[in-house]
Short mmCIF file of C-alpha atoms (C1' of nucleotides) in Angstrom, two decimals:
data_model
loop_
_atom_site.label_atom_id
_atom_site.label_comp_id
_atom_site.label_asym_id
_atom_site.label_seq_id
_atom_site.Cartn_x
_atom_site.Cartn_y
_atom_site.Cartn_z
CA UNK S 17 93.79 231.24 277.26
CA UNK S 18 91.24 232.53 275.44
CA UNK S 19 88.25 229.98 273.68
CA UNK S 20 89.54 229.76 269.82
CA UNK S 21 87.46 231.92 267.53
CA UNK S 22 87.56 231.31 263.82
CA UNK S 23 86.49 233.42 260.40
CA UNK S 24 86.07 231.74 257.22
CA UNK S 25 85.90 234.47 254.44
CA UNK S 26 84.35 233.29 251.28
CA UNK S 27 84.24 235.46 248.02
CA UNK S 28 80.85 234.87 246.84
CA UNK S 29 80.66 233.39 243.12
CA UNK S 30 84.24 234.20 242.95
CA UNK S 31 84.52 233.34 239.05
CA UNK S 32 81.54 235.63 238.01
CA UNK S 33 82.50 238.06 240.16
CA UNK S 34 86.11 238.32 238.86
CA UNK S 35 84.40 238.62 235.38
CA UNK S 36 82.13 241.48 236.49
CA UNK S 37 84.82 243.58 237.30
CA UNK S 38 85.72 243.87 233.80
CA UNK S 39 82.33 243.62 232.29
CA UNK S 40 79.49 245.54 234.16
CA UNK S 41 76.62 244.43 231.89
CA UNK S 42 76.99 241.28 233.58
CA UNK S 43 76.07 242.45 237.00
CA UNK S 44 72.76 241.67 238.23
CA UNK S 45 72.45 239.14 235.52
CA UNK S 46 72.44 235.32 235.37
CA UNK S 47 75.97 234.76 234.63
CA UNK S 48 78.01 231.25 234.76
CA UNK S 49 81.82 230.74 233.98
CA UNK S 50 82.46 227.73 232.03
CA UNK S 51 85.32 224.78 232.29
CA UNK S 52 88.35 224.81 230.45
CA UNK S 53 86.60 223.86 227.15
CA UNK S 54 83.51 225.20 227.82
CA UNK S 55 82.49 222.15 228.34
CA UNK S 56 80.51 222.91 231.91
CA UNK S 57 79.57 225.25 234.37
CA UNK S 58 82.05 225.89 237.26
CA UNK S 59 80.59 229.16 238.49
CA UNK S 60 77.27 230.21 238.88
CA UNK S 61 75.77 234.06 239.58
CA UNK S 62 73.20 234.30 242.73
CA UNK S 63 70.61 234.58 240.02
CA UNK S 64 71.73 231.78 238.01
CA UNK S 65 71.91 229.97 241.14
CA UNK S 66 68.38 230.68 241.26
CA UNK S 67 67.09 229.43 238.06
CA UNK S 68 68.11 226.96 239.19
CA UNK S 69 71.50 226.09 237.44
CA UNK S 70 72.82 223.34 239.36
CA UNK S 71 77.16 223.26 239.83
CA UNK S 72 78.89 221.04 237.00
CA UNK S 73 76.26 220.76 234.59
CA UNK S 74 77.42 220.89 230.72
CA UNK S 75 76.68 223.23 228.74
CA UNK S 76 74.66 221.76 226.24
CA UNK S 77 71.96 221.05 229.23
CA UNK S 78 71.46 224.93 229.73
CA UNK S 79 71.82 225.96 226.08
CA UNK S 80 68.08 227.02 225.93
CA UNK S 81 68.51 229.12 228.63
CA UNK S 82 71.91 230.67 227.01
CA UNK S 83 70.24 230.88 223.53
CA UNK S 84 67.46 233.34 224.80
CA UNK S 85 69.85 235.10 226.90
CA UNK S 86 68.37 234.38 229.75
CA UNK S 87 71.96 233.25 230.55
CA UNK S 88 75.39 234.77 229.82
CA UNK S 89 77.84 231.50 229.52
CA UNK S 90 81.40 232.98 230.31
CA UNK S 91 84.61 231.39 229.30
CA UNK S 92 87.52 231.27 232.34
CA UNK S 93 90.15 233.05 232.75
CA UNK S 94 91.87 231.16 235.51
CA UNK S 95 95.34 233.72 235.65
CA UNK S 96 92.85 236.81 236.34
CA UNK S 97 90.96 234.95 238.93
CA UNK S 98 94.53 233.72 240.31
CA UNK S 99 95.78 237.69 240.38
CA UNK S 100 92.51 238.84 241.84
CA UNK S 101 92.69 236.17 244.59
CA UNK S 102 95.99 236.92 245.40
CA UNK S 103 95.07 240.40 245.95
CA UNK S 104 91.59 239.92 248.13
CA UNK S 105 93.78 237.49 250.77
CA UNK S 106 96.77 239.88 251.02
CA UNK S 107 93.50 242.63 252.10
CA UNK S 108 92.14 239.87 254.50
CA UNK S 109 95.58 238.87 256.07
CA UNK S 110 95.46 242.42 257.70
CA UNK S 111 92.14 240.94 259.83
CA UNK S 112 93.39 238.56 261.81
CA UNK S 113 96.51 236.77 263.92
CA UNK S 114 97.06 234.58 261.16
CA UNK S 115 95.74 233.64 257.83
CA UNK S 116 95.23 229.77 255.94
CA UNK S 117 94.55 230.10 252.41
CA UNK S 118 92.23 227.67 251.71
CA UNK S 119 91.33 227.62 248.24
CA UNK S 120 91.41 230.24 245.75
CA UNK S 121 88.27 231.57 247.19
CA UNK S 122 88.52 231.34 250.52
CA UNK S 123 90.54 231.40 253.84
CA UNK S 124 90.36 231.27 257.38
CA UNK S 125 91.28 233.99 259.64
CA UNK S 126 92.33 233.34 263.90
CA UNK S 127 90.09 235.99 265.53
CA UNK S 128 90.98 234.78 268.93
CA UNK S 129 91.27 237.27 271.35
CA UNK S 130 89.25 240.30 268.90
CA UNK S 131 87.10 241.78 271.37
CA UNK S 132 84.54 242.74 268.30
CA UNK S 133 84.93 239.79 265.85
CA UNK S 134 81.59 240.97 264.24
CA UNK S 135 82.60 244.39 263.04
CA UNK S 136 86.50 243.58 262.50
CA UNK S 137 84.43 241.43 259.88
CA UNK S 138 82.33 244.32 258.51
CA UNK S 139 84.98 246.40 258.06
CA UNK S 140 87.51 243.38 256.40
CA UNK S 141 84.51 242.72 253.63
CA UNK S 142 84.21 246.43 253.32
CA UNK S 143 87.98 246.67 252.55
CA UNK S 144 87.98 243.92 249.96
CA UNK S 145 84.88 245.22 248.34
CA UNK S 146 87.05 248.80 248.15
CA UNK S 147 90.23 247.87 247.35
CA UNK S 148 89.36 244.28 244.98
CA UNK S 149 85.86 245.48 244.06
CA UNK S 150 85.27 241.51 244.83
CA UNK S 151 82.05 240.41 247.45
CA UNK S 152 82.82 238.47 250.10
CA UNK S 153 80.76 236.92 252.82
CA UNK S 154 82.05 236.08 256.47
CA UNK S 155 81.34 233.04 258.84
CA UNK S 156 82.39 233.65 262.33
CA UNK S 157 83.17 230.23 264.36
CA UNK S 158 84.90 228.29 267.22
CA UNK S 159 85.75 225.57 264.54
CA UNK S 160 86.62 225.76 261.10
CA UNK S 161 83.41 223.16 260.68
CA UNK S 162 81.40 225.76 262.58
CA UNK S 163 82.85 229.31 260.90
CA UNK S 164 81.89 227.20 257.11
CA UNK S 165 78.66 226.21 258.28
CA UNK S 166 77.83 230.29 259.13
CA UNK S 167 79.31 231.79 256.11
CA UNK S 168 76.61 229.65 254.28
CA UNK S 169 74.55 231.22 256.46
CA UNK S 170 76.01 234.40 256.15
CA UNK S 171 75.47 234.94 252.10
CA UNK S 172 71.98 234.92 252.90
CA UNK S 173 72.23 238.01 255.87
CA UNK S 174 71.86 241.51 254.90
CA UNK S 175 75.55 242.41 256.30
CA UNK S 176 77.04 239.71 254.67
CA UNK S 177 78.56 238.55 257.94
CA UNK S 178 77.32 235.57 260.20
CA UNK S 179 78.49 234.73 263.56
CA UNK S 180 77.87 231.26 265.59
CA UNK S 181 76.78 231.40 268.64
CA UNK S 182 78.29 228.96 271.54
CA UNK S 183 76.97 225.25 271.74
CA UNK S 184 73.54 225.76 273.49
CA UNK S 185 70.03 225.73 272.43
CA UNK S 186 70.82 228.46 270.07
CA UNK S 187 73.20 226.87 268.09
CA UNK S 188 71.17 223.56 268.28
CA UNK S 189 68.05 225.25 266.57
CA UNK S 190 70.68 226.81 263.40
CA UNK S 191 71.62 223.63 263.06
CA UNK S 192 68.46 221.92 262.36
CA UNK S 193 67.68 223.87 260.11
CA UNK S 194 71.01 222.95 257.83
CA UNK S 195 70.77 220.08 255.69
CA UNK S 196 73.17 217.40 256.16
CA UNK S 197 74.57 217.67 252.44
CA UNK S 198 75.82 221.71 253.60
CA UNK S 199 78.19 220.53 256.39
CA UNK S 200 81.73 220.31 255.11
CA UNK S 201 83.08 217.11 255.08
CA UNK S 202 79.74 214.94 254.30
CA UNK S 203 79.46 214.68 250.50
CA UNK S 204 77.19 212.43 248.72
CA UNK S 205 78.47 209.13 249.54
CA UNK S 206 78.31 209.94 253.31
CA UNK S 207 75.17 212.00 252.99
CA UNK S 208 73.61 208.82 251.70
CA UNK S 209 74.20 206.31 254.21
CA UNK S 210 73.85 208.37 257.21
CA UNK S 211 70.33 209.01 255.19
CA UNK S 212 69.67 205.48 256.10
CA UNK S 213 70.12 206.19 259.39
CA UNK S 214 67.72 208.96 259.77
CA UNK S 215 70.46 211.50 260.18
CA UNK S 216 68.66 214.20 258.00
CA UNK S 217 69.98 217.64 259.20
CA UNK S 218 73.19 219.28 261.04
CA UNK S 219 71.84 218.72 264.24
CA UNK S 220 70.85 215.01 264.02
CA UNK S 221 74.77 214.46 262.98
CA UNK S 222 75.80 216.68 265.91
CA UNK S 223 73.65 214.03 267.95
CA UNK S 224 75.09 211.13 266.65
CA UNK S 225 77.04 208.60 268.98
CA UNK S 226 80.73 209.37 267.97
CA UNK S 227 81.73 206.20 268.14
CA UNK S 228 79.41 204.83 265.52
CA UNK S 229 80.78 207.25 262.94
CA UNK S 230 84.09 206.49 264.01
CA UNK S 231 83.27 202.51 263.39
CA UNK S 232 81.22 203.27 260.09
CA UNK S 233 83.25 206.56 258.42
CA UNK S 234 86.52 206.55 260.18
CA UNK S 235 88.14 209.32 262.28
CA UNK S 236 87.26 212.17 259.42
CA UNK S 237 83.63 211.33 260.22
CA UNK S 238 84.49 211.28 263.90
CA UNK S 239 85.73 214.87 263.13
CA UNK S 240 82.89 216.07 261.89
CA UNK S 241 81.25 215.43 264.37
CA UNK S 242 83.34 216.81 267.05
CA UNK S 243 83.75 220.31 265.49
CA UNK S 244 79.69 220.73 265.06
CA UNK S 245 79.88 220.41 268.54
CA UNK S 246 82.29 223.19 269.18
CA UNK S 247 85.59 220.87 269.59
CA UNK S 248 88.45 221.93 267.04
CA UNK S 249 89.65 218.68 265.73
CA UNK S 250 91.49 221.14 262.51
CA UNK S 251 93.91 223.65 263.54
CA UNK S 252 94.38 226.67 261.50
CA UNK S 253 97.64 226.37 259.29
CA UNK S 254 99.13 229.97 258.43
CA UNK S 255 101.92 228.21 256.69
CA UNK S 256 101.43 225.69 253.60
CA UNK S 257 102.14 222.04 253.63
CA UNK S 258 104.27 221.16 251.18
CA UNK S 259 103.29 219.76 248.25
CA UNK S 260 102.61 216.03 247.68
CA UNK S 261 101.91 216.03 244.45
CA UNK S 262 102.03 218.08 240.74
CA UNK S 263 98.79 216.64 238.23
CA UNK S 264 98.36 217.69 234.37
CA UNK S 265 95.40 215.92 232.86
CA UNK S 266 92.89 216.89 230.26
CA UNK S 267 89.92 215.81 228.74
CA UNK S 268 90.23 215.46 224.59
CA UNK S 269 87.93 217.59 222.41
CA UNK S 270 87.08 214.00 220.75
CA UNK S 271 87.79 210.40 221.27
CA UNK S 272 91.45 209.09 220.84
CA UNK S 273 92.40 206.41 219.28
CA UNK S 274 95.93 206.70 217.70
CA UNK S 275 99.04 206.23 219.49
CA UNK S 276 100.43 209.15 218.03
CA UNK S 277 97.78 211.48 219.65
CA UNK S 278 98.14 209.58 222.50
CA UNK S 279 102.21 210.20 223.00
CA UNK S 280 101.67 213.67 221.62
CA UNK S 281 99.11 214.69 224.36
CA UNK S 282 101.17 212.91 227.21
CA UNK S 283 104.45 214.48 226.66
CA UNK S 284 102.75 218.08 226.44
CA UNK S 285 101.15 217.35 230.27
CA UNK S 286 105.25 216.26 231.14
CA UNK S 287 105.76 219.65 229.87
CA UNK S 288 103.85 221.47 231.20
CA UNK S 289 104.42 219.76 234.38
CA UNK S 290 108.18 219.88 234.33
CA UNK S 291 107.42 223.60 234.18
CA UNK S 292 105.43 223.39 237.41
CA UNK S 293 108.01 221.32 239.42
CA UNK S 294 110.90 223.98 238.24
CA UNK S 295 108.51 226.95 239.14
CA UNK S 296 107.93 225.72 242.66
CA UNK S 297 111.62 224.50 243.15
CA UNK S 298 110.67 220.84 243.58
CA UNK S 299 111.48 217.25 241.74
CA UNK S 300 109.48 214.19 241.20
CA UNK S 301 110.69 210.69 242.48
CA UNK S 302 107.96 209.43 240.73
CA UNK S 303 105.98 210.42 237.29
CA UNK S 304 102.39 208.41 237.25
CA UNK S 305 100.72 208.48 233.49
CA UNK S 306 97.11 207.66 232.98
CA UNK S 307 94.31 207.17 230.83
CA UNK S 308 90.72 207.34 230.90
CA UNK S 309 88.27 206.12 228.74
CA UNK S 310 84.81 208.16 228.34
CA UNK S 311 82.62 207.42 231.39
CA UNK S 312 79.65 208.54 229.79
CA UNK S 313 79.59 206.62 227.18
CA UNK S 314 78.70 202.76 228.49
CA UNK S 315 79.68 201.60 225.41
CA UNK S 316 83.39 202.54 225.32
CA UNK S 317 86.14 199.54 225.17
CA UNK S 318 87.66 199.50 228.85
CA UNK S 319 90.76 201.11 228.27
CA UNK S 320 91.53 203.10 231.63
CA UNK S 321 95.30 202.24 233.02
CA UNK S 322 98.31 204.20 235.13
CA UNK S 323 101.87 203.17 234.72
CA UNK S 324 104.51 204.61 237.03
CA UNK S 325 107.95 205.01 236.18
CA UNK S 326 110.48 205.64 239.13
CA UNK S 327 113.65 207.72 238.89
CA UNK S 328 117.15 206.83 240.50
CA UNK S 329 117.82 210.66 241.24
CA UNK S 330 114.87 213.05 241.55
CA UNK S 331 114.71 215.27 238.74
CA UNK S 332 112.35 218.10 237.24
CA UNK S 333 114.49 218.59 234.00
CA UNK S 334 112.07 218.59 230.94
CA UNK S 335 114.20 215.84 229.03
CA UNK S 336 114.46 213.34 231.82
CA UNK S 337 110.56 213.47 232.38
CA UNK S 338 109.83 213.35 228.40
CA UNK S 339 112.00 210.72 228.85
CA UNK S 340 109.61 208.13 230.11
CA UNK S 341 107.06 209.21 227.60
CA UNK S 342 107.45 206.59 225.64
CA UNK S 343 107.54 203.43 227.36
CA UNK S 344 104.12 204.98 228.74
CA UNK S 345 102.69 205.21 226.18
CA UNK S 346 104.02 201.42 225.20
CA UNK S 347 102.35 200.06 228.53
CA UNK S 348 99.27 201.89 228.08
CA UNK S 349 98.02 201.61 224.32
CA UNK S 350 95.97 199.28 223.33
CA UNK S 351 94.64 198.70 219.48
CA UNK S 352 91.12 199.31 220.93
CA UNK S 353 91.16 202.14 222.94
CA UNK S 354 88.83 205.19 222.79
CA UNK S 355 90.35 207.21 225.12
CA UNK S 356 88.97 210.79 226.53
CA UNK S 357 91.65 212.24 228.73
CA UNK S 358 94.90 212.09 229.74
CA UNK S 359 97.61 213.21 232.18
CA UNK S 360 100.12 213.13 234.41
CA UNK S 361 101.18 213.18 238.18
CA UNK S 362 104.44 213.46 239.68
CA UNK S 363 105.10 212.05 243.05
CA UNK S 364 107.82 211.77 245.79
CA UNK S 365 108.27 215.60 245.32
CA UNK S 366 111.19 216.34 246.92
CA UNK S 367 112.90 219.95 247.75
CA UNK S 368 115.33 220.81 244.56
CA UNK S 369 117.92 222.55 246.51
CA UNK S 370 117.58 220.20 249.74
CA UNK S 371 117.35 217.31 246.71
CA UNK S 372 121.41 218.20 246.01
CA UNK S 373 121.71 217.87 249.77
CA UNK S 374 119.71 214.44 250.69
CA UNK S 375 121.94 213.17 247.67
CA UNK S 376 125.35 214.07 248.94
CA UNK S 377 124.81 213.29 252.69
CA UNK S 378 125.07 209.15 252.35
CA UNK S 379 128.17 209.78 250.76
CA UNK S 380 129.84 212.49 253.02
CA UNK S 381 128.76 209.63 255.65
CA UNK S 382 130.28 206.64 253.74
CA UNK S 383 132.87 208.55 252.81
CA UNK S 384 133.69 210.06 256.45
CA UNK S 385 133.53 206.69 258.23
CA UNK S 386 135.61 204.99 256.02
CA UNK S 387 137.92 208.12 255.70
CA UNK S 388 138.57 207.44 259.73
CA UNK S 389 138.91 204.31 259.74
CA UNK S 390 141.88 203.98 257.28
CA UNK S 391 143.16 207.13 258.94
CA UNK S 392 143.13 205.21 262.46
CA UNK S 393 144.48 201.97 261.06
CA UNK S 394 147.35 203.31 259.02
CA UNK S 395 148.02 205.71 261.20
CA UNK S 396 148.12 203.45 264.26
CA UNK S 397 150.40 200.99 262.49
CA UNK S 398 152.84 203.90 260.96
CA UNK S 399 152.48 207.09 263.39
CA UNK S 400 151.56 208.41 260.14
CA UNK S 401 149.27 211.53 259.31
CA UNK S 402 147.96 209.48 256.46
CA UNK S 403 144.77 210.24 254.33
CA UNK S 404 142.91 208.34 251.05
CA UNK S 405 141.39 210.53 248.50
CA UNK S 406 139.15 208.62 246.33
CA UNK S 407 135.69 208.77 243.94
CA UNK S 408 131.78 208.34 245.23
CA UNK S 409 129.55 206.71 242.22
CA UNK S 410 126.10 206.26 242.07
CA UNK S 411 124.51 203.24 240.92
CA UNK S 412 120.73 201.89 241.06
CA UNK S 413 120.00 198.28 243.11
CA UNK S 414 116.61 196.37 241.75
CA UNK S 415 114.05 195.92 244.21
CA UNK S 416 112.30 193.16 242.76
CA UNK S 417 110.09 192.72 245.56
CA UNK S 418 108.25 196.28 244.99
CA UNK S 419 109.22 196.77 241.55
CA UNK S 420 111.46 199.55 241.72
CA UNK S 421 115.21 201.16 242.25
CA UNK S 422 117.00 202.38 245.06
CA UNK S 423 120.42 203.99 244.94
CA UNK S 424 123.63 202.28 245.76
CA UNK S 425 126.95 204.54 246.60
CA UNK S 426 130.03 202.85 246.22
CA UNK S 427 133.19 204.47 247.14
CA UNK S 428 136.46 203.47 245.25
CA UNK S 429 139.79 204.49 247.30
CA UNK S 430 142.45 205.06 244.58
CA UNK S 431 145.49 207.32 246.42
CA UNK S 432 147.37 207.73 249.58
CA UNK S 433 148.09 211.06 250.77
CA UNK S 434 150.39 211.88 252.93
CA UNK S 435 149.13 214.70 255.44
CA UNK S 436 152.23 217.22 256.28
"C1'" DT N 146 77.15 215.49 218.90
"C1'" DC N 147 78.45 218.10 223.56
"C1'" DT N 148 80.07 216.21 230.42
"C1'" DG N 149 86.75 220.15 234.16
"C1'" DG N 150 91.00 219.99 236.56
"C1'" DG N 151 93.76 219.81 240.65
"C1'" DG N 152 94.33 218.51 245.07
"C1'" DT N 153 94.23 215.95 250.14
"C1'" DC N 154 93.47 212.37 253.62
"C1'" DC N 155 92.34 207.75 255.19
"C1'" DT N 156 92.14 202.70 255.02
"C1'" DA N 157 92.88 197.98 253.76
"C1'" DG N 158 95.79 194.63 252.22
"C1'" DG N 159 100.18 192.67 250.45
"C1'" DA N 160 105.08 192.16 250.93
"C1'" DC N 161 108.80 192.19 253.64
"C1'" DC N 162 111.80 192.16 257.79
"C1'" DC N 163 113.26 190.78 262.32
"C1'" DT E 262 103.42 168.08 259.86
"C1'" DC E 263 104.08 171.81 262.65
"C1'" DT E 264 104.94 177.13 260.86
"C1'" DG E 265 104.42 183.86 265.41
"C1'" DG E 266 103.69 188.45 265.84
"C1'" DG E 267 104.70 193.09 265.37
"C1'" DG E 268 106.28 196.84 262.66
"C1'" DT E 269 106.94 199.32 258.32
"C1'" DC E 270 106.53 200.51 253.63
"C1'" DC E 271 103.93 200.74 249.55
"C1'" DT E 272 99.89 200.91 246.62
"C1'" DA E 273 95.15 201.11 245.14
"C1'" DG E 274 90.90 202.79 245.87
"C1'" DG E 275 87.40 205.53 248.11
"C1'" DA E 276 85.82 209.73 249.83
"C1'" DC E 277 86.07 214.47 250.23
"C1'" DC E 278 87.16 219.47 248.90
"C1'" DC E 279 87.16 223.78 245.68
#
DNA sequence: TCTGGGGTCCTAGGACCC
DNA sequence: TCTGGGGTCCTAGGACCC
């Protein structure tokens, strides 16, 4: 069995790039893409990068810099970027055994067994940069931890393609020179207490006794850990989970305070997510709505809240959603409120067409055992082929102790058949 | 004045059941 | 007055990712 050998491909500044494509005088320029309202930066150029423009700043922070044209603020175009990502992975999937799609910028690739990782990498970024037009840059790794951590590494190497080498004193002196705050799975919160311990770089976490990190951050930090050191804890999955969840939200342009607005803006995110659910063949057990107030501003009126309204039968029809709209909107307002976004979730998402099947099988069942046993009674008693035909309902029973529904089938036997 | 949107996983604690 | 322990389900909240 051969040692597992990993590739994360990343397209580098995927949003700008996308965006370049179309409009060449933004190459070689300081270019950011902005969020959905322009409100902040979601993409930055190498050279904006430079500046520096930090990730998630809003606009009006940079507007100097924009003003002078120093800066070319883009708006997004998230269906192009979707389209052009499609196409880059379906170039990539050619590259290796088997292909996750991470995000809509990246994925992994299973290079086990390639006798020339390196330059089946070369020649995969030289295919995308042919056939997309989009850059990519390649990490080459035993873990997915590992393959991320070099195609950091790798936007920074002339051929755009980095490979790790195997634990030793090599790998230990790449590693300390990565800061903590790089390695995937250690964001700020992490970053900062492990700070406090003196754990500063890549290396000093690859050092770190296990089971302290285990104690302190749980078996993700235990993970971490572990694949810095060259042991996969994350296997590569070609095929997608299914999904757990469908959100909608969005931020307001300015402050709500009408319960009008508010209904208006909930039932378009049902909408829209009704739409989703129907597109991906799934329904929602459950449809969460919340509110947020405006965390910037300390001087908003708390007004955050979620209410969660259960359904009897899965569904993803429009109506039934929009249906729950209203007593949302009835648990949530408050005379008050300043509220600053919105949205939805559905949970419970179960298959559509498996949806008709889970629903019918505790009936068939009901239905079948009771079917026999009247069969064998009657049948005993008369040396009859006897059958009863009768109706399955649906009904809900209250759970009072968690709040919610759960079906109830009742059968009703109303004829006697007599079998020939 | 102006600050995105969509996900996942893990854990702790409460309620309930046997 | 005494009043178990283990398992499961559910939810809220925290942390992370792009």
């Amino acid at each position: 069995m051969d040692q597992q050998l990993l590739a994360l491909v990343d397209c580098n500044s995927f949003y700008v790039s996308c965006e370049r494509l179309f409009a060449p005088k933004l190459r070689n320029r300081a270019v950011v893409v902005l969020s959905n309202n322009d409100g902040c930066v979601v993409a930055r150029s190498k050279e904006a990068k430079k500046i520096p423009i930090a990730m998630g700043v809003p606009l009006y922070q940079i507007k100097e810099y924009v003003d002078s044209g120093r800066v070319i603020a883009q708006s997004s175009n998230y269906t192009l970027y979707g389209d052009l990502s499609q196409r880059v992975m379906a170039v990539l999937a050619a590259f290796g055994r088997s292909q996750e799609i991470y995000s809509i910028d990246e994925c992994f690739l299973n290079l086990t067994g390639d006798p020339n990782p390196f330059t089946t990498m070369q020649l995969a970024r030289q295919r995308v940069a042919q056939y997309v037009g989009i850059p990519v840059s390649v990490g080459i790794g035993p873990t997915k931890t590992l393959a991320k951590l070099a195609s950091e590494l790798a936007k920074d190497h002339p051929l755009g393609v980095f490979s790790c080498p195997s634990p030793g004193p090599e790998l230990a002196a790449i590693l300390h020179g990565v800061p903590l705050s790089d390695v995937w799975g250690i964001g700020a919160r992490i970053g900062e207490k492990l700070s406090d311990w003196g754990v500063r770089t890549a290396l000093d976490l690859a050092r770190l006794n296990i089971h302290r990190m285990r104690d302190r951050f749980g078996v993700t930090g235990a993970r971490v850990i572990e694949e810095l050191r060259g042991v996969s804890c994350m296997d590569l999955q070609s095929e997608p989970p299914p999904k757990q969840s469908i959100t909608v939200s969005r931020s307001f342009g300015e402050q709500v305070t009408e319960r009008a607005d508010l209904r208006s803006a909930i039932a378009t995110h049902i909408e829209r997510a009704a739409e989703k659910a129907r597109g991906q063949r799934l329904c929602a057990t459950s449809l969460t709505t919340f509110v947020e107030r405006n965390r910037f501003d300390a001087t908003a009126p708390q007004c955050d809240g979620a209410y969660t309204v259960t359904f009897p039968v899965p569904t993803n029809l429009t109506s039934e959603l929009l249906a729950t709209a209203d007593v949302c909107v009835q648990k949530l307002w408050q005379p008050n409120g300043r509220w600053k976004k919105a949205g939805i979730t559905l949970l419970g998402l179960v298959d559509q067409d498996a949806q008709q099947q889970s629903f019918l099988d505790p009936i068939d069942r009901v239905r079948a055992q009771a079917l026999m046993q009247a069969m064998d009674t009657i049948n005993h008693k008369h040396g009859r082929n006897l059958v009863r035909t009768g109706t399955t309902t649906l009904s809900q029973r209250w759970r009072p102790h968690n709040n919610r529904c759960s079906p109830r089938y009742t059968t009703c036997w109303d004829e006697l058949l007599v079998l020939p």
